[in-house]
């Protein structure tokens, strides 16, 4: 499918082969499909390209052809999106927590609570796209920003039931009541700040009038009791998503005593799809908490 890692090797071969001709031949790389990253590599190596979807860039003897199409093969789309499915996302969250760290497959599987086989599949996809590399010490991210950009483009909120409520508590009283119930340990009801509420603790951006939580069933019930929540179809100021997956609970952060939030990565992704205001808050969070040096 023309993954960047394989494309790079082929481009080097093409360049060497073109140099064997006199005058030098014009190298053109042809594949069933070339992703945006693969096309960028072709331009970097000054090699023309053509794929069967209709993407092309060829320059020779005064002739210049360039064409870009939006269509992508279904197989590529399936493979691309599979990297960001819930189980795979658990692996990505762990890697993005510390991009410079190298992980052995066994350790990464334990940390992300998925099987060894699943970690191996994710590793292959990341390496093929040159988002990660395999070193003597294990797997480490090579381009965390590119990985996060790609994830954002296909991100969907975690599956779960969205519940809306109203509470009369506010200010320090609400905060104090919340500190009493937030918890991420699986041996007790789980609930954490999410979205705009998490961002207020990680990288504040504007005023937040609604509180957002991720919780399990027991955690949602405890929030209702402790925050004195009443169901509300309109005028709500508390939103609880009862998660159908545990991924976001496996990667949380405690920015202050009694406060538990979704991680910067999870918070960023949730904000990025929360409308214009959310996108602005996401950009601010990324600058403050997700500026990596790799």
mmCIF file of C-alpha atoms in Angstrom:
data_model
loop_
_atom_site.group_PDB
_atom_site.id
_atom_site.type_symbol
_atom_site.label_atom_id
_atom_site.label_comp_id
_atom_site.label_asym_id
_atom_site.label_seq_id
_atom_site.Cartn_x
_atom_site.Cartn_y
_atom_site.Cartn_z
ATOM 1 C CA UNK A 1 0.000 0.000 0.000
ATOM 2 C CA UNK A 2 3.008 2.305 -0.205
ATOM 3 C CA UNK A 3 3.752 2.806 3.476
ATOM 4 C CA UNK A 4 6.489 5.408 4.135
ATOM 5 C CA UNK A 5 9.047 2.905 5.477
ATOM 6 C CA UNK A 6 8.868 0.760 2.335
ATOM 7 C CA UNK A 7 8.636 3.777 0.035
ATOM 8 C CA UNK A 8 11.845 5.267 1.442
ATOM 9 C CA UNK A 9 13.815 2.099 0.667
ATOM 10 C CA UNK A 10 12.393 1.947 -2.865
ATOM 11 C CA UNK A 11 13.212 5.603 -3.512
ATOM 12 C CA UNK A 12 16.849 5.047 -2.616
ATOM 13 C CA UNK A 13 16.972 2.154 -5.096
ATOM 14 C CA UNK A 14 15.358 4.296 -7.788
ATOM 15 C CA UNK A 15 17.841 7.109 -7.263
ATOM 16 C CA UNK A 16 20.770 4.726 -7.580
ATOM 17 C CA UNK A 17 19.306 3.112 -10.695
ATOM 18 C CA UNK A 18 18.608 6.481 -12.358
ATOM 19 C CA UNK A 19 22.250 7.465 -11.874
ATOM 20 C CA UNK A 20 23.383 4.499 -13.986
ATOM 21 C CA UNK A 21 21.985 6.108 -17.137
ATOM 22 C CA UNK A 22 23.627 8.790 -19.237
ATOM 23 C CA UNK A 23 22.060 11.231 -19.342
ATOM 24 C CA UNK A 24 20.540 10.531 -15.952
ATOM 25 C CA UNK A 25 17.076 8.941 -16.151
ATOM 26 C CA UNK A 26 14.010 10.495 -14.543
ATOM 27 C CA UNK A 27 12.959 8.186 -11.697
ATOM 28 C CA UNK A 28 9.217 7.635 -11.200
ATOM 29 C CA UNK A 29 7.800 5.570 -8.354
ATOM 30 C CA UNK A 30 4.573 3.687 -9.151
ATOM 31 C CA UNK A 31 2.400 1.981 -6.542
ATOM 32 C CA UNK A 32 -1.240 0.936 -6.039
ATOM 33 C CA UNK A 33 -1.640 3.805 -3.559
ATOM 34 C CA UNK A 34 0.617 6.432 -2.021
ATOM 35 C CA UNK A 35 -0.396 8.145 1.203
ATOM 36 C CA UNK A 36 0.245 11.833 1.828
ATOM 37 C CA UNK A 37 3.347 10.883 3.808
ATOM 38 C CA UNK A 38 4.612 8.679 0.983
ATOM 39 C CA UNK A 39 4.025 11.431 -1.576
ATOM 40 C CA UNK A 40 5.961 13.854 0.618
ATOM 41 C CA UNK A 41 8.871 11.398 0.683
ATOM 42 C CA UNK A 42 8.865 11.248 -3.115
ATOM 43 C CA UNK A 43 9.097 15.032 -3.267
ATOM 44 C CA UNK A 44 11.857 15.021 -0.644
ATOM 45 C CA UNK A 45 13.905 12.551 -2.706
ATOM 46 C CA UNK A 46 13.051 14.369 -5.969
ATOM 47 C CA UNK A 47 11.417 11.296 -7.454
ATOM 48 C CA UNK A 48 8.241 11.464 -9.531
ATOM 49 C CA UNK A 49 5.290 9.346 -8.491
ATOM 50 C CA UNK A 50 2.095 7.817 -9.792
ATOM 51 C CA UNK A 51 -0.480 5.615 -8.106
ATOM 52 C CA UNK A 52 -3.537 3.745 -9.333
ATOM 53 C CA UNK A 53 -5.899 6.088 -7.467
ATOM 54 C CA UNK A 54 -4.826 8.938 -9.742
ATOM 55 C CA UNK A 55 -2.262 10.773 -7.623
ATOM 56 C CA UNK A 56 0.664 11.893 -9.741
ATOM 57 C CA UNK A 57 3.650 14.241 -9.851
ATOM 58 C CA UNK A 58 5.978 13.899 -12.825
ATOM 59 C CA UNK A 59 8.411 16.484 -14.209
ATOM 60 C CA UNK A 60 10.620 15.846 -17.247
ATOM 61 C CA UNK A 61 11.763 17.698 -20.383
ATOM 62 C CA UNK A 62 9.517 20.696 -19.844
ATOM 63 C CA UNK A 63 6.516 18.533 -18.972
ATOM 64 C CA UNK A 64 4.986 18.898 -15.534
ATOM 65 C CA UNK A 65 2.052 16.838 -14.296
ATOM 66 C CA UNK A 66 0.618 17.046 -10.796
ATOM 67 C CA UNK A 67 -2.706 15.644 -9.645
ATOM 68 C CA UNK A 68 -4.107 15.038 -6.186
ATOM 69 C CA UNK A 69 -7.212 12.978 -5.424
ATOM 70 C CA UNK A 70 -9.039 12.610 -2.132
ATOM 71 C CA UNK A 71 -10.101 8.982 -2.631
ATOM 72 C CA UNK A 72 -8.326 6.292 -0.645
ATOM 73 C CA UNK A 73 -8.569 2.504 -1.035
ATOM 74 C CA UNK A 74 -10.869 0.853 1.485
ATOM 75 C CA UNK A 75 -8.080 -1.453 2.592
ATOM 76 C CA UNK A 76 -5.907 1.560 3.425
ATOM 77 C CA UNK A 77 -8.731 3.260 5.314
ATOM 78 C CA UNK A 78 -9.395 0.110 7.349
ATOM 79 C CA UNK A 79 -5.720 -0.328 8.146
ATOM 80 C CA UNK A 80 -5.311 3.355 9.012
ATOM 81 C CA UNK A 81 -8.326 3.503 11.312
ATOM 82 C CA UNK A 82 -7.434 0.219 13.009
ATOM 83 C CA UNK A 83 -4.440 1.941 14.606
ATOM 84 C CA UNK A 84 -6.845 4.167 16.542
ATOM 85 C CA UNK A 85 -9.507 1.654 17.596
ATOM 86 C CA UNK A 86 -10.090 1.450 21.383
ATOM 87 C CA UNK A 87 -7.678 -1.415 22.108
ATOM 88 C CA UNK A 88 -4.965 0.052 19.888
ATOM 89 C CA UNK A 89 -5.594 3.478 21.388
ATOM 90 C CA UNK A 90 -4.670 2.079 24.805
ATOM 91 C CA UNK A 91 -1.207 1.375 23.404
ATOM 92 C CA UNK A 92 -0.950 4.817 21.801
ATOM 93 C CA UNK A 93 -1.856 6.573 25.050
ATOM 94 C CA UNK A 94 0.999 4.825 26.845
ATOM 95 C CA UNK A 95 3.485 5.658 24.088
ATOM 96 C CA UNK A 96 2.436 9.297 23.900
ATOM 97 C CA UNK A 97 2.712 9.700 27.672
ATOM 98 C CA UNK A 98 6.509 9.589 27.283
ATOM 99 C CA UNK A 99 7.455 9.576 23.572
ATOM 100 C CA UNK A 100 11.166 9.327 24.271
ATOM 101 C CA UNK A 101 10.864 6.085 26.205
ATOM 102 C CA UNK A 102 11.686 2.787 24.507
ATOM 103 C CA UNK A 103 9.327 -0.090 25.308
ATOM 104 C CA UNK A 104 9.739 -3.842 25.152
ATOM 105 C CA UNK A 105 6.629 -5.543 23.770
ATOM 106 C CA UNK A 106 5.935 -7.394 27.030
ATOM 107 C CA UNK A 107 6.164 -4.235 29.142
ATOM 108 C CA UNK A 108 4.013 -2.251 26.731
ATOM 109 C CA UNK A 109 1.355 -4.971 26.699
ATOM 110 C CA UNK A 110 1.196 -4.964 30.489
ATOM 111 C CA UNK A 111 1.065 -1.168 30.742
ATOM 112 C CA UNK A 112 -1.688 -0.856 28.140
ATOM 113 C CA UNK A 113 -3.666 -3.936 29.269
ATOM 114 C CA UNK A 114 -3.781 -5.556 25.826
ATOM 115 C CA UNK A 115 -2.375 -8.790 24.420
ATOM 116 C CA UNK A 116 1.161 -9.261 23.126
ATOM 117 C CA UNK A 117 -0.238 -9.944 19.672
ATOM 118 C CA UNK A 118 -2.157 -6.689 19.658
ATOM 119 C CA UNK A 119 0.912 -4.701 20.666
ATOM 120 C CA UNK A 120 2.877 -6.397 17.876
ATOM 121 C CA UNK A 121 0.232 -5.414 15.327
ATOM 122 C CA UNK A 122 0.244 -1.803 16.512
ATOM 123 C CA UNK A 123 4.039 -1.759 16.448
ATOM 124 C CA UNK A 124 4.069 -2.911 12.826
ATOM 125 C CA UNK A 125 1.613 -0.201 11.773
ATOM 126 C CA UNK A 126 3.518 2.542 13.597
ATOM 127 C CA UNK A 127 6.889 1.492 12.209
ATOM 128 C CA UNK A 128 5.575 1.120 8.648
ATOM 129 C CA UNK A 129 4.248 4.689 8.824
ATOM 130 C CA UNK A 130 7.531 5.870 10.381
ATOM 131 C CA UNK A 131 5.682 7.187 13.429
ATOM 132 C CA UNK A 132 7.834 4.869 15.555
ATOM 133 C CA UNK A 133 11.135 3.076 15.319
ATOM 134 C CA UNK A 134 12.573 -0.091 16.794
ATOM 135 C CA UNK A 135 15.811 0.454 18.693
ATOM 136 C CA UNK A 136 18.043 -1.887 20.684
ATOM 137 C CA UNK A 137 16.076 -0.839 23.764
ATOM 138 C CA UNK A 138 12.652 -1.403 22.201
ATOM 139 C CA UNK A 139 9.915 0.531 20.435
ATOM 140 C CA UNK A 140 9.890 4.320 20.715
ATOM 141 C CA UNK A 141 7.966 7.049 18.942
ATOM 142 C CA UNK A 142 9.889 8.878 16.237
ATOM 143 C CA UNK A 143 7.212 11.390 15.228
ATOM 144 C CA UNK A 144 4.720 11.836 18.087
ATOM 145 C CA UNK A 145 3.260 15.038 16.641
ATOM 146 C CA UNK A 146 2.463 13.360 13.326
ATOM 147 C CA UNK A 147 0.866 10.450 15.170
ATOM 148 C CA UNK A 148 -1.288 12.788 17.252
ATOM 149 C CA UNK A 149 -2.291 14.768 14.149
ATOM 150 C CA UNK A 150 -3.393 11.582 12.397
ATOM 151 C CA UNK A 151 -5.318 10.421 15.461
ATOM 152 C CA UNK A 152 -7.113 13.745 15.726
ATOM 153 C CA UNK A 153 -8.267 13.503 12.104
ATOM 154 C CA UNK A 154 -10.142 10.229 12.692
ATOM 155 C CA UNK A 155 -10.900 10.559 16.407
ATOM 156 C CA UNK A 156 -14.313 9.616 17.731
ATOM 157 C CA UNK A 157 -15.446 10.089 21.325
ATOM 158 C CA UNK A 158 -15.231 6.964 23.518
ATOM 159 C CA UNK A 159 -18.405 4.922 23.349
ATOM 160 C CA UNK A 160 -20.744 5.409 26.257
ATOM 161 C CA UNK A 161 -24.015 6.828 27.528
ATOM 162 C CA UNK A 162 -24.133 10.617 27.797
ATOM 163 C CA UNK A 163 -26.121 11.858 30.793
ATOM 164 C CA UNK A 164 -26.971 15.502 31.512
ATOM 165 C CA UNK A 165 -27.731 16.959 34.931
ATOM 166 C CA UNK A 166 -28.140 20.158 36.869
ATOM 167 C CA UNK A 167 -26.572 20.968 40.225
ATOM 168 C CA UNK A 168 -27.062 23.932 42.508
ATOM 169 C CA UNK A 169 -23.543 23.482 43.895
ATOM 170 C CA UNK A 170 -20.937 25.872 42.581
ATOM 171 C CA UNK A 171 -17.517 27.342 43.279
ATOM 172 C CA UNK A 172 -15.484 25.936 46.159
ATOM 173 C CA UNK A 173 -18.417 23.860 47.447
ATOM 174 C CA UNK A 174 -18.711 22.039 44.112
ATOM 175 C CA UNK A 175 -14.951 21.563 43.903
ATOM 176 C CA UNK A 176 -14.785 20.165 47.432
ATOM 177 C CA UNK A 177 -17.620 17.720 46.752
ATOM 178 C CA UNK A 178 -15.941 16.621 43.531
ATOM 179 C CA UNK A 179 -12.600 15.972 45.229
ATOM 180 C CA UNK A 180 -14.355 13.503 47.518
ATOM 181 C CA UNK A 181 -15.498 11.240 44.687
ATOM 182 C CA UNK A 182 -13.004 11.387 41.813
ATOM 183 C CA UNK A 183 -11.195 8.066 41.532
ATOM 184 C CA UNK A 184 -9.570 5.976 38.824
ATOM 185 C CA UNK A 185 -8.796 2.768 40.734
ATOM 186 C CA UNK A 186 -10.799 -0.210 39.482
ATOM 187 C CA UNK A 187 -11.586 -1.444 43.008
ATOM 188 C CA UNK A 188 -13.911 1.530 43.631
ATOM 189 C CA UNK A 189 -16.424 3.625 41.632
ATOM 190 C CA UNK A 190 -14.489 5.414 38.902
ATOM 191 C CA UNK A 191 -14.981 9.000 37.753
ATOM 192 C CA UNK A 192 -12.600 11.606 36.325
ATOM 193 C CA UNK A 193 -12.754 15.119 34.958
ATOM 194 C CA UNK A 194 -12.912 15.138 31.146
ATOM 195 C CA UNK A 195 -12.983 17.561 28.208
ATOM 196 C CA UNK A 196 -13.258 21.241 29.214
ATOM 197 C CA UNK A 197 -13.214 20.395 32.929
ATOM 198 C CA UNK A 198 -9.954 18.463 32.605
ATOM 199 C CA UNK A 199 -8.481 21.275 30.521
ATOM 200 C CA UNK A 200 -9.230 23.756 33.306
ATOM 201 C CA UNK A 201 -6.789 21.857 35.505
ATOM 202 C CA UNK A 202 -4.218 21.075 32.812
ATOM 203 C CA UNK A 203 -4.111 24.286 30.750
ATOM 204 C CA UNK A 204 -6.924 26.742 31.595
ATOM 205 C CA UNK A 205 -8.506 28.458 28.616
ATOM 206 C CA UNK A 206 -11.563 30.618 29.201
ATOM 207 C CA UNK A 207 -14.425 30.151 31.605
ATOM 208 C CA UNK A 208 -16.202 26.807 31.945
ATOM 209 C CA UNK A 209 -19.810 26.791 33.137
ATOM 210 C CA UNK A 210 -20.442 23.069 32.594
ATOM 211 C CA UNK A 211 -18.573 20.255 34.323
ATOM 212 C CA UNK A 212 -17.660 17.177 32.266
ATOM 213 C CA UNK A 213 -16.896 13.722 33.632
ATOM 214 C CA UNK A 214 -16.074 10.218 32.435
ATOM 215 C CA UNK A 215 -17.346 7.537 34.808
ATOM 216 C CA UNK A 216 -18.344 3.918 35.103
ATOM 217 C CA UNK A 217 -21.851 3.004 36.281
ATOM 218 C CA UNK A 218 -20.951 3.096 39.962
ATOM 219 C CA UNK A 219 -18.943 6.280 39.536
ATOM 220 C CA UNK A 220 -21.846 8.031 37.825
ATOM 221 C CA UNK A 221 -24.163 7.065 40.673
ATOM 222 C CA UNK A 222 -21.715 8.383 43.233
ATOM 223 C CA UNK A 223 -21.368 11.667 41.332
ATOM 224 C CA UNK A 224 -25.146 12.050 41.280
ATOM 225 C CA UNK A 225 -25.351 11.566 45.028
ATOM 226 C CA UNK A 226 -22.364 13.682 46.040
ATOM 227 C CA UNK A 227 -22.969 16.602 43.666
ATOM 228 C CA UNK A 228 -26.727 16.541 44.276
ATOM 229 C CA UNK A 229 -27.466 16.138 40.575
ATOM 230 C CA UNK A 230 -30.933 16.341 39.065
ATOM 231 C CA UNK A 231 -31.619 15.018 35.537
ATOM 232 C CA UNK A 232 -31.912 17.870 33.038
ATOM 233 C CA UNK A 233 -32.857 17.854 29.375
ATOM 234 C CA UNK A 234 -32.234 21.604 29.111
ATOM 235 C CA UNK A 235 -30.117 24.022 31.095
ATOM 236 C CA UNK A 236 -27.753 21.300 32.292
ATOM 237 C CA UNK A 237 -24.441 22.199 33.898
ATOM 238 C CA UNK A 238 -23.042 18.702 34.438
ATOM 239 C CA UNK A 239 -22.381 16.105 31.721
ATOM 240 C CA UNK A 240 -21.392 12.546 32.627
ATOM 241 C CA UNK A 241 -20.388 10.017 29.987
ATOM 242 C CA UNK A 242 -20.688 6.472 31.321
ATOM 243 C CA UNK A 243 -17.919 4.789 29.369
ATOM 244 C CA UNK A 244 -18.279 1.520 27.534
ATOM 245 C CA UNK A 245 -14.488 1.066 27.490
ATOM 246 C CA UNK A 246 -11.777 1.494 30.085
ATOM 247 C CA UNK A 247 -9.048 3.037 27.928
ATOM 248 C CA UNK A 248 -9.391 6.628 29.213
ATOM 249 C CA UNK A 249 -9.256 5.361 32.816
ATOM 250 C CA UNK A 250 -5.873 3.735 32.156
ATOM 251 C CA UNK A 251 -4.185 7.024 31.294
ATOM 252 C CA UNK A 252 -5.108 9.747 33.758
ATOM 253 C CA UNK A 253 -3.311 12.511 35.606
ATOM 254 C CA UNK A 254 -3.694 14.020 39.081
ATOM 255 C CA UNK A 255 -2.761 17.716 38.748
ATOM 256 C CA UNK A 256 -3.800 18.507 42.340
ATOM 257 C CA UNK A 257 -4.756 16.583 45.505
ATOM 258 C CA UNK A 258 -8.116 14.883 45.003
ATOM 259 C CA UNK A 259 -8.326 15.940 41.357
ATOM 260 C CA UNK A 260 -8.171 13.248 38.665
ATOM 261 C CA UNK A 261 -8.342 14.192 34.974
ATOM 262 C CA UNK A 262 -8.100 12.496 31.630
ATOM 263 C CA UNK A 263 -4.547 12.670 30.311
ATOM 264 C CA UNK A 264 -3.383 15.640 28.214
ATOM 265 C CA UNK A 265 -3.621 13.482 25.069
ATOM 266 C CA UNK A 266 -7.166 12.268 25.795
ATOM 267 C CA UNK A 267 -8.252 15.768 26.812
ATOM 268 C CA UNK A 268 -6.739 17.229 23.646
ATOM 269 C CA UNK A 269 -8.584 14.771 21.413
ATOM 270 C CA UNK A 270 -11.915 15.365 23.158
ATOM 271 C CA UNK A 271 -11.535 19.138 22.871
ATOM 272 C CA UNK A 272 -10.493 18.945 19.221
ATOM 273 C CA UNK A 273 -13.942 17.637 18.230
ATOM 274 C CA UNK A 274 -15.899 19.913 20.585
ATOM 275 C CA UNK A 275 -16.638 22.705 18.128
ATOM 276 C CA UNK A 276 -14.748 25.929 17.466
ATOM 277 C CA UNK A 277 -14.282 26.808 21.133
ATOM 278 C CA UNK A 278 -13.075 23.311 21.857
ATOM 279 C CA UNK A 279 -10.578 23.453 18.989
ATOM 280 C CA UNK A 280 -9.146 26.681 20.400
ATOM 281 C CA UNK A 281 -8.835 25.129 23.857
ATOM 282 C CA UNK A 282 -7.220 22.048 22.271
ATOM 283 C CA UNK A 283 -4.601 24.178 20.512
ATOM 284 C CA UNK A 284 -3.821 25.955 23.779
ATOM 285 C CA UNK A 285 -3.521 22.653 25.658
ATOM 286 C CA UNK A 286 -1.230 21.224 23.010
ATOM 287 C CA UNK A 287 1.111 24.206 23.200
ATOM 288 C CA UNK A 288 1.193 24.066 26.996
ATOM 289 C CA UNK A 289 1.333 20.315 27.665
ATOM 290 C CA UNK A 290 2.104 18.430 24.443
ATOM 291 C CA UNK A 291 5.149 20.162 22.974
ATOM 292 C CA UNK A 292 7.582 17.276 22.649
ATOM 293 C CA UNK A 293 11.268 17.354 21.944
ATOM 294 C CA UNK A 294 12.269 14.179 20.160
#
